[in-house]
Every structure is written in structure tokens, then in C-alpha cells.
Amino acid sequence: AAEIAALRNDVLALSKSTAAFQQIANEALAKANEAPEAPEAKEAAINAATLRGAVADEIKALSMTETEIEQAADGATEIPSVEDVDPFYLAPDWAEDIAEFISADMHGAIGGSSGAGKTYPLKQICAGLGRPYKVIAANEALDAETLVSSTQMRGGTSFAVDGPLTHALRWGYVLIVDEGDDIRRGEALVFNDALESRSITIPATGEVVKSASGFSVWFTSNSMGDDLGIYNREGFDESLKQRAKKVLAKPLSLLEETKILMRLKSPSGESLNKDDAMLLAKWGQAARPLHFGLAGNDPVLRSLPSTRTLVAAAECWLGFNRQTKATFRPWKDRKKDIRECLWYDFASVCNEDEIAALKGCN
């Protein structure tokens, strides 16, 4: 729609340039006068034809090619929609500041351990601002070329297709790079110029794409703030970190997790009572040090029991799927302790040492 509006404005402005058209008509008329046999009707016809030809040539010059139109249409359909804020969301204490940075199209990185709450709050902040966003999962195979553009074929013709970084920059939305520290440093440097100059050059075509309003990049990182060396990643290049606002996400407190768990409601309206919610949250607070190996102890748990783990257990207790609202027989009708719901969401894949450690810290 923006391309069409710009084209329409250019054509309208061109049609008002009567002086240029009149000069073309006068030149045609002079040529006609040089031929004695040319009547006035012929002069008028030459004038009109020349004018129409000039307008047609200018419109053709302004028009997009068929391939360009297809590319624009494909790109427009991939623009993410604005999401609704999850009523289950509990904003961390840094959310308001991050919202202001995103409103100003600033870039940033949120560090913290797995399960501390990084990507989910970012999504909810964008939703609250009415900002579209797209999440891409970083990994060691993600390279600079993929982030910028790729070449595809259509109808025997090759053309460049925007990669996720270029697409977000061109259309103006928030790109969330999940586990951004997992990208190899040499490949991640493509972000540097894009973040600072707010533009990117597509190597295959030489096109320089300037950022639209609303563009920003936010990374999540397990390595940033990882003083214990648990995640053993190379981490962000310092030059990239200098181009981003930085915040460390902390795990939720006992009261915060209890509050979140009590927000859960089944389709029939049932929710956790405070005692069950706090019992589940206390289990999470007691189990996490077993993953980090705090207080001089060696780490025992291979995975971290996150707030998401507790929520999944609570869904079993109440007997429903929070995403689809589909129901099943509640575990509260057949189990005595809500912590038994942790079996399929955590404990079933624990080895004997992990289970013994969990029982020991009860």
C-alpha cells in the first residue's frame, strides 16, 4: 500500500508539471511547421501524441517490475501481526524501562539463566506497545548470509529474498533473536552495522535497505551474566554489546511465582488455592540451586525447573490445556499432592541421582 501511494503521488506531481510537457509539445509543433504540407490537425495530433508518450514513459519508469511487485507482495504477507497481551503475564521490574527503549526503536540484550524469563516478557512488552515482533532461534548454523538475504527461483528467474534481519529492517518491526549468543561471533557481526547505521546492503543486488520506523533488534542470552560458566558459550562480541541496552533477568521470587500460578483458571473457572500454588512454587525455589550448584555444592540437575515447568504441572492438577482450553480428568481428583504433577513435566527424565537430590531437598 505504501509503494502504491508513493507511486500515485509521483504520477500526480508529474501530471502537474505542465511546463515540461508544454516544452515537448512546442518542439513537436516546430517540427510540424517545418513541413509545409502539415495541417493544423496534424499539429494537434503530434502535440497530443507526444504528450501522451511522455507521460507513458514517465509512468513506466516509476512502475515496479513484475518481479519487484511479487517480492513486495511476498514481503508484505510475512509482516507479523500485533499480538494480544497474555492475561497470565506478570511484568518484571525492568519491563517499563525496556518498553520505553523499544518505543524509541532502541536495540537491546536481555541476559540471565535459562527459565529466568527473557523472551516471554519481551513478547508481552511488544504486545502491550502494539508493536509487531518476530522471534528467530539462533544457533551455530545461522550465518550472516542467511540473516541478510537468500536467492530463490521463480518462473526461471532468480531474485533475492530478504533474510530475517533485512525483512525486519525493511518493514519496521521488532526482531527478537532468541539465544543470540549461540551465533558464531564472526557471523553475528552483520548486526553491528545494521544496528548502528540502521541500513543493510544486499550483496546480490547492491540494494541498500534503510530501516523503517519501528525497527529494533533484541537479543536474549544465557551467557550474559553467567558468572558460574554453566552455559559455556562464547558469548556476544563486545562491539555488539556496546550497541545494545543491557539488562539481566532474575528468576521470579516465591511470591511472584505463587501469584502467577494462582492466575491459572480452567475453562470451568477452577483455580489453584494459595496453599497448592505456594507448595509448587516452594518446590521450584528449592530445586533450582540443584541445577546451579550453589553454596559450594556441585550441580546435580541437568535441566532447570522453570516457571513454565510449574505452570505445566498446575495445568495437570486442574485438568486443562491453557493454550487450547481442551480439558481432561483433573489430577487433583486422583492425586494427593500437587507436586506429583511434576512427573511428566520434569521428573520422568531425571536419573536416580537427580531424583535422590530432589527428595533430599524437600
Tab-separated table of C-alpha atoms in Angstrom:
chain	number	residue	atom	x	y	z
A	1	ALA	CA	0.000	0.000	0.000
A	2	ALA	CA	2.848	2.418	0.798
A	3	GLU	CA	4.548	1.694	-2.542
A	4	ILE	CA	1.299	2.282	-4.423
A	5	ALA	CA	0.633	5.529	-2.562
A	6	ALA	CA	4.142	6.795	-3.324
A	7	LEU	CA	3.751	5.886	-6.995
A	8	ARG	CA	0.405	7.667	-7.171
A	9	ASN	CA	1.887	10.825	-5.648
A	10	ASP	CA	4.770	10.778	-8.119
A	11	VAL	CA	2.422	10.446	-11.083
A	12	LEU	CA	0.181	13.236	-9.812
A	13	ALA	CA	3.177	15.508	-9.322
A	14	LEU	CA	4.342	14.654	-12.829
A	15	SER	CA	0.977	15.483	-14.358
A	16	LYS	CA	1.139	18.952	-12.811
A	17	SER	CA	4.482	19.696	-14.482
A	18	THR	CA	2.767	21.459	-17.387
A	19	ALA	CA	5.835	23.484	-18.290
A	20	ALA	CA	7.825	20.357	-19.129
A	21	PHE	CA	5.003	18.919	-21.170
A	22	GLN	CA	4.455	22.242	-22.959
A	23	GLN	CA	8.105	22.354	-23.988
A	24	ILE	CA	7.770	18.857	-25.517
A	25	ALA	CA	4.632	19.962	-27.340
A	26	ASN	CA	6.294	23.136	-28.652
A	27	GLU	CA	9.221	21.142	-30.037
A	28	ALA	CA	6.829	18.812	-31.830
A	29	LEU	CA	4.897	21.775	-33.193
A	30	ALA	CA	8.076	23.407	-34.537
A	31	LYS	CA	8.952	20.229	-36.389
A	32	ALA	CA	5.464	20.090	-37.852
A	33	ASN	CA	5.704	23.707	-39.047
A	34	GLU	CA	8.865	22.860	-40.968
A	35	ALA	CA	6.754	20.570	-43.199
A	36	PRO	CA	4.568	22.786	-45.436
A	37	GLU	CA	2.055	20.042	-46.027
A	38	ALA	CA	1.301	19.548	-42.314
A	39	PRO	CA	-2.198	20.873	-41.473
A	40	GLU	CA	-3.286	22.206	-38.088
A	41	ALA	CA	-4.989	18.910	-37.287
A	42	LYS	CA	-1.708	17.105	-37.732
A	43	GLU	CA	-0.022	19.622	-35.445
A	44	ALA	CA	-2.607	18.954	-32.738
A	45	ALA	CA	-2.266	15.210	-33.148
A	46	ILE	CA	1.501	15.385	-32.859
A	47	ASN	CA	1.152	17.538	-29.758
A	48	ALA	CA	-1.287	15.163	-28.061
A	49	ALA	CA	0.638	12.042	-29.055
A	50	THR	CA	3.923	13.457	-27.823
A	51	LEU	CA	2.366	14.436	-24.507
A	52	ARG	CA	0.778	11.014	-24.032
A	53	GLY	CA	4.057	9.325	-24.901
A	54	ALA	CA	5.972	11.408	-22.383
A	55	VAL	CA	3.507	10.597	-19.611
A	56	ALA	CA	3.568	6.903	-20.526
A	57	ASP	CA	7.364	6.822	-20.447
A	58	GLU	CA	7.479	8.502	-17.048
A	59	ILE	CA	4.851	6.164	-15.597
A	60	LYS	CA	6.778	3.174	-16.924
A	61	ALA	CA	9.951	4.487	-15.314
A	62	LEU	CA	8.171	4.882	-11.974
A	63	SER	CA	6.452	1.486	-12.089
A	64	MET	CA	7.800	-1.600	-10.338
A	65	THR	CA	8.681	-4.622	-12.420
A	66	GLU	CA	6.554	-7.734	-12.103
A	67	THR	CA	9.289	-9.418	-10.078
A	68	GLU	CA	9.551	-6.412	-7.755
A	69	ILE	CA	5.790	-6.408	-7.243
A	70	GLU	CA	5.854	-10.127	-6.392
A	71	GLN	CA	8.704	-9.575	-3.946
A	72	ALA	CA	6.881	-6.679	-2.277
A	73	ALA	CA	3.705	-8.744	-2.010
A	74	ASP	CA	5.589	-11.714	-0.547
A	75	GLY	CA	7.360	-9.464	1.947
A	76	ALA	CA	4.148	-7.738	2.997
A	77	THR	CA	2.408	-11.040	3.740
A	78	GLU	CA	5.247	-12.026	6.083
A	79	ILE	CA	4.899	-8.946	8.289
A	80	PRO	CA	3.961	-10.237	11.773
A	81	SER	CA	0.672	-9.171	13.282
A	82	VAL	CA	0.303	-7.402	16.620
A	83	GLU	CA	-0.375	-9.901	19.416
A	84	ASP	CA	-2.613	-9.502	22.457
A	85	VAL	CA	-1.068	-9.298	25.924
A	86	ASP	CA	-1.300	-12.629	27.743
A	87	PRO	CA	-3.518	-12.147	30.826
A	88	PHE	CA	-1.187	-14.606	32.555
A	89	TYR	CA	1.754	-12.193	32.191
A	90	LEU	CA	3.368	-10.686	35.278
A	91	ALA	CA	5.684	-7.814	34.320
A	92	PRO	CA	9.227	-7.919	35.774
A	93	ASP	CA	10.589	-4.785	37.419
A	94	TRP	CA	12.602	-3.858	34.296
A	95	ALA	CA	9.663	-4.120	31.864
A	96	GLU	CA	8.713	-0.426	31.914
A	97	ASP	CA	12.240	0.707	31.035
A	98	ILE	CA	12.512	-1.820	28.193
A	99	ALA	CA	9.139	-0.677	26.858
A	100	GLU	CA	10.447	2.881	26.648
A	101	PHE	CA	13.576	1.747	24.801
A	102	ILE	CA	11.531	-0.274	22.300
A	103	SER	CA	9.192	2.698	21.808
A	104	ALA	CA	12.262	4.716	20.793
A	105	ASP	CA	13.434	1.966	18.384
A	106	MET	CA	16.496	1.189	20.523
A	107	HIS	CA	18.242	-2.182	20.490
A	108	GLY	CA	18.995	-4.369	23.480
A	109	ALA	CA	20.014	-7.669	25.032
A	110	ILE	CA	18.468	-9.455	27.986
A	111	GLY	CA	20.705	-11.885	29.842
A	112	GLY	CA	20.009	-14.421	32.533
A	113	SER	CA	19.818	-18.128	33.189
A	114	SER	CA	17.516	-20.469	31.322
A	115	GLY	CA	13.987	-20.104	32.665
A	116	ALA	CA	14.636	-16.678	34.208
A	117	GLY	CA	12.110	-15.057	31.853
A	118	LYS	CA	13.637	-13.258	28.870
A	119	THR	CA	11.858	-13.994	25.593
A	120	TYR	CA	8.357	-14.211	27.051
A	121	PRO	CA	8.454	-10.771	28.733
A	122	LEU	CA	9.887	-9.268	25.519
A	123	LYS	CA	6.916	-10.624	23.566
A	124	GLN	CA	4.470	-9.230	26.108
A	125	ILE	CA	6.155	-5.819	26.149
A	126	CYS	CA	5.859	-5.613	22.358
A	127	ALA	CA	2.222	-6.686	22.552
A	128	GLY	CA	1.497	-4.030	25.169
A	129	LEU	CA	3.044	-1.379	22.923
A	130	GLY	CA	1.115	-2.584	19.884
A	131	ARG	CA	4.413	-3.444	18.179
A	132	PRO	CA	4.665	-6.418	15.814
A	133	TYR	CA	7.563	-8.746	16.500
A	134	LYS	CA	9.130	-11.896	15.106
A	135	VAL	CA	11.241	-14.411	17.018
A	136	ILE	CA	14.088	-16.310	15.369
A	137	ALA	CA	16.048	-19.056	17.112
A	138	ALA	CA	19.787	-18.544	16.959
A	139	ASN	CA	22.198	-21.423	16.556
A	140	GLU	CA	25.731	-22.078	15.348
A	141	ALA	CA	24.460	-22.792	11.811
A	142	LEU	CA	22.849	-19.354	11.448
A	143	ASP	CA	25.160	-17.260	9.275
A	144	ALA	CA	25.348	-13.676	8.056
A	145	GLU	CA	24.224	-14.557	4.538
A	146	THR	CA	21.033	-16.184	5.820
A	147	LEU	CA	20.302	-13.185	8.041
A	148	VAL	CA	20.652	-10.737	5.127
A	149	SER	CA	19.189	-12.465	2.033
A	150	SER	CA	18.938	-15.634	0.010
A	151	THR	CA	18.442	-16.309	-3.691
A	152	GLN	CA	15.323	-18.070	-4.932
A	153	MET	CA	13.975	-19.046	-8.347
A	154	ARG	CA	10.530	-18.323	-9.729
A	155	GLY	CA	9.476	-18.904	-13.310
A	156	GLY	CA	13.076	-19.358	-14.375
A	157	THR	CA	14.088	-16.016	-12.855
A	158	SER	CA	16.305	-15.691	-9.793
A	159	PHE	CA	15.679	-12.969	-7.248
A	160	ALA	CA	16.853	-12.022	-3.769
A	161	VAL	CA	14.596	-12.748	-0.793
A	162	ASP	CA	15.046	-10.804	2.439
A	163	GLY	CA	16.564	-12.667	5.355
A	164	PRO	CA	15.056	-12.093	8.837
A	165	LEU	CA	17.317	-9.134	9.683
A	166	THR	CA	16.717	-7.346	6.371
A	167	HIS	CA	12.982	-8.068	6.452
A	168	ALA	CA	12.568	-6.603	9.949
A	169	LEU	CA	14.619	-3.571	8.942
A	170	ARG	CA	12.688	-3.011	5.697
A	171	TRP	CA	9.216	-3.345	7.211
A	172	GLY	CA	9.862	-1.853	10.650
A	173	TYR	CA	9.192	-4.328	13.433
A	174	VAL	CA	10.993	-5.829	16.449
A	175	LEU	CA	13.259	-8.795	15.722
A	176	ILE	CA	13.827	-10.982	18.799
A	177	VAL	CA	16.898	-13.192	18.428
A	178	ASP	CA	16.427	-15.994	20.955
A	179	GLU	CA	19.692	-17.291	22.444
A	180	GLY	CA	21.580	-14.743	20.357
A	181	ASP	CA	24.891	-15.658	21.983
A	182	ASP	CA	24.686	-19.012	20.182
A	183	ILE	CA	25.528	-17.367	16.836
A	184	ARG	CA	29.214	-17.583	15.961
A	185	ARG	CA	30.902	-14.227	16.579
A	186	GLY	CA	32.109	-13.772	13.025
A	187	GLU	CA	28.592	-14.288	11.682
A	188	ALA	CA	26.947	-12.124	14.353
A	189	LEU	CA	28.998	-9.085	13.306
A	190	VAL	CA	26.486	-8.485	10.486
A	191	PHE	CA	24.276	-6.977	13.186
A	192	ASN	CA	26.803	-4.269	14.049
A	193	ASP	CA	26.329	-2.008	11.040
A	194	ALA	CA	22.619	-2.792	10.774
A	195	LEU	CA	22.075	-1.680	14.376
A	196	GLU	CA	24.233	1.426	14.166
A	197	SER	CA	23.582	2.732	10.639
A	198	ARG	CA	20.040	1.319	10.531
A	199	SER	CA	20.660	0.082	7.000
A	200	ILE	CA	21.930	-3.000	5.238
A	201	THR	CA	23.253	-3.741	1.763
A	202	ILE	CA	22.066	-6.845	-0.075
A	203	PRO	CA	25.208	-8.282	-1.747
A	204	ALA	CA	23.351	-9.998	-4.614
A	205	THR	CA	21.642	-6.826	-5.833
A	206	GLY	CA	23.572	-3.946	-4.269
A	207	GLU	CA	20.301	-2.601	-2.848
A	208	VAL	CA	20.712	-0.516	0.293
A	209	VAL	CA	17.743	-1.121	2.593
A	210	LYS	CA	17.037	1.689	5.052
A	211	SER	CA	15.192	0.919	8.265
A	212	ALA	CA	11.531	1.752	8.569
A	213	SER	CA	10.145	3.237	11.777
A	214	GLY	CA	9.629	0.570	14.432
A	215	PHE	CA	12.752	-1.465	13.667
A	216	SER	CA	14.816	-2.714	16.585
A	217	VAL	CA	16.678	-5.899	17.475
A	218	TRP	CA	16.564	-7.536	20.904
A	219	PHE	CA	18.721	-10.498	21.842
A	220	THR	CA	18.283	-12.969	24.671
A	221	SER	CA	21.396	-14.521	26.147
A	222	ASN	CA	22.221	-17.241	28.643
A	223	SER	CA	25.900	-16.324	28.695
A	224	MET	CA	25.436	-12.682	29.684
A	225	GLY	CA	25.606	-12.656	33.466
A	226	ASP	CA	26.633	-16.317	33.630
A	227	ASP	CA	29.296	-15.974	36.326
A	228	LEU	CA	29.251	-19.701	37.067
A	229	GLY	CA	30.102	-20.714	33.490
A	230	ILE	CA	27.120	-23.064	33.350
A	231	TYR	CA	26.221	-22.412	29.730
A	232	ASN	CA	29.782	-22.468	28.380
A	233	ARG	CA	29.127	-20.246	25.360
A	234	GLU	CA	31.416	-17.902	23.521
A	235	GLY	CA	29.079	-15.020	24.284
A	236	PHE	CA	28.451	-11.761	22.459
A	237	ASP	CA	31.214	-9.845	20.781
A	238	GLU	CA	31.934	-6.739	22.848
A	239	SER	CA	31.329	-4.446	19.876
A	240	LEU	CA	27.813	-5.843	19.511
A	241	LYS	CA	27.046	-5.464	23.212
A	242	GLN	CA	28.099	-1.814	23.042
A	243	ARG	CA	25.305	-1.189	20.522
A	244	ALA	CA	22.593	-2.570	22.799
A	245	LYS	CA	20.887	-1.711	26.060
A	246	LYS	CA	21.564	-4.472	28.572
A	247	VAL	CA	19.510	-5.965	31.388
A	248	LEU	CA	19.829	-9.108	33.482
A	249	ALA	CA	16.633	-11.042	34.136
A	250	LYS	CA	16.353	-12.630	37.551
A	251	PRO	CA	14.261	-15.689	38.450
A	252	LEU	CA	10.906	-14.826	39.967
A	253	SER	CA	10.536	-14.746	43.729
A	254	LEU	CA	8.410	-17.198	45.699
A	255	LEU	CA	5.544	-14.716	45.994
A	256	GLU	CA	5.699	-13.776	42.302
A	257	GLU	CA	5.558	-17.405	41.183
A	258	THR	CA	2.728	-18.100	43.607
A	259	LYS	CA	0.805	-15.151	42.202
A	260	ILE	CA	1.300	-16.378	38.632
A	261	LEU	CA	0.164	-19.908	39.469
A	262	MET	CA	-2.983	-18.583	41.152
A	263	ARG	CA	-3.891	-16.720	37.944
A	264	LEU	CA	-4.441	-20.022	36.159
A	265	LYS	CA	-8.097	-20.815	35.563
A	266	SER	CA	-9.562	-23.874	33.918
A	267	PRO	CA	-12.457	-23.489	31.433
A	268	SER	CA	-14.822	-24.370	34.302
A	269	GLY	CA	-13.391	-21.478	36.343
A	270	GLU	CA	-11.367	-23.543	38.819
A	271	SER	CA	-8.006	-22.213	40.011
A	272	LEU	CA	-5.279	-23.233	42.432
A	273	ASN	CA	-5.765	-22.419	46.076
A	274	LYS	CA	-2.965	-20.475	47.739
A	275	ASP	CA	-1.578	-23.487	49.616
A	276	ASP	CA	-1.181	-25.602	46.456
A	277	ALA	CA	0.256	-22.695	44.471
A	278	MET	CA	2.798	-21.905	47.189
A	279	LEU	CA	3.733	-25.575	47.628
A	280	LEU	CA	4.539	-25.837	43.907
A	281	ALA	CA	6.434	-22.532	43.940
A	282	LYS	CA	8.439	-23.606	47.015
A	283	TRP	CA	9.439	-26.783	45.187
A	284	GLY	CA	10.768	-24.657	42.319
A	285	GLN	CA	12.690	-22.371	44.663
A	286	ALA	CA	14.257	-25.365	46.447
A	287	ALA	CA	15.073	-27.333	43.288
A	288	ARG	CA	16.830	-24.630	41.244
A	289	PRO	CA	20.015	-24.481	43.358
A	290	LEU	CA	20.487	-28.157	42.472
A	291	HIS	CA	20.910	-27.090	38.848
A	292	PHE	CA	23.327	-24.249	39.562
A	293	GLY	CA	25.295	-25.990	42.286
A	294	LEU	CA	25.178	-23.058	44.693
A	295	ALA	CA	26.677	-22.774	48.190
A	296	GLY	CA	29.717	-24.844	47.276
A	297	ASN	CA	27.677	-27.830	46.095
A	298	ASP	CA	28.159	-29.498	42.729
A	299	PRO	CA	25.312	-29.112	40.224
A	300	VAL	CA	23.052	-32.158	40.115
A	301	LEU	CA	20.034	-31.349	37.942
A	302	ARG	CA	20.823	-31.294	34.218
A	303	SER	CA	17.863	-29.059	33.374
A	304	LEU	CA	16.441	-26.067	35.198
A	305	PRO	CA	12.875	-26.293	36.528
A	306	SER	CA	11.465	-23.002	35.233
A	307	THR	CA	8.228	-21.188	35.980
A	308	ARG	CA	6.925	-22.788	32.780
A	309	THR	CA	7.512	-26.196	34.395
A	310	LEU	CA	5.411	-25.208	37.392
A	311	VAL	CA	2.628	-23.849	35.184
A	312	ALA	CA	2.524	-27.115	33.223
A	313	ALA	CA	2.201	-29.055	36.477
A	314	ALA	CA	-0.632	-26.796	37.588
A	315	GLU	CA	-2.434	-27.437	34.305
A	316	CYS	CA	-2.322	-31.178	35.039
A	317	TRP	CA	-3.693	-30.565	38.527
A	318	LEU	CA	-6.635	-28.606	37.098
A	319	GLY	CA	-7.003	-30.822	34.009
A	320	PHE	CA	-6.798	-28.476	31.022
A	321	ASN	CA	-4.581	-27.136	28.246
A	322	ARG	CA	-4.090	-23.402	28.748
A	323	GLN	CA	-3.431	-22.778	25.049
A	324	THR	CA	-6.379	-24.660	23.548
A	325	LYS	CA	-8.744	-24.779	26.566
A	326	ALA	CA	-9.201	-28.509	25.955
A	327	THR	CA	-9.844	-30.441	29.190
A	328	PHE	CA	-9.044	-33.839	30.676
A	329	ARG	CA	-9.640	-35.553	34.015
A	330	PRO	CA	-8.012	-33.310	36.681
A	331	TRP	CA	-5.169	-34.835	38.633
A	332	LYS	CA	-6.497	-33.187	41.775
A	333	ASP	CA	-9.270	-35.816	41.675
A	334	ARG	CA	-6.788	-38.710	41.709
A	335	LYS	CA	-3.607	-37.399	43.399
A	336	LYS	CA	-2.979	-36.225	46.949
A	337	ASP	CA	-0.103	-33.792	46.354
A	338	ILE	CA	0.170	-31.226	43.551
A	339	ARG	CA	3.899	-31.957	43.267
A	340	GLU	CA	3.036	-35.351	41.777
A	341	CYS	CA	2.047	-33.404	38.650
A	342	LEU	CA	5.727	-32.634	38.092
A	343	TRP	CA	6.361	-36.197	36.942
A	344	TYR	CA	5.664	-35.825	33.201
A	345	ASP	CA	6.899	-32.244	33.000
A	346	PHE	CA	10.182	-32.761	34.808
A	347	ALA	CA	10.953	-35.808	36.939
A	348	SER	CA	10.239	-38.608	34.437
A	349	VAL	CA	13.554	-37.946	32.646
A	350	CYS	CA	15.631	-37.471	35.802
A	351	ASN	CA	18.193	-40.111	36.710
A	352	GLU	CA	18.496	-41.742	40.125
A	353	ASP	CA	20.960	-39.155	41.452
A	354	GLU	CA	18.695	-36.281	40.420
A	355	ILE	CA	15.622	-37.859	41.998
A	356	ALA	CA	17.541	-38.566	45.208
A	357	ALA	CA	18.722	-34.942	45.323
A	358	LEU	CA	15.173	-33.656	44.769
A	359	LYS	CA	13.843	-35.845	47.552
A	360	GLY	CA	16.685	-34.754	49.803
A	361	CYS	CA	15.880	-31.040	49.470
A	362	ASN	CA	12.142	-31.459	50.105
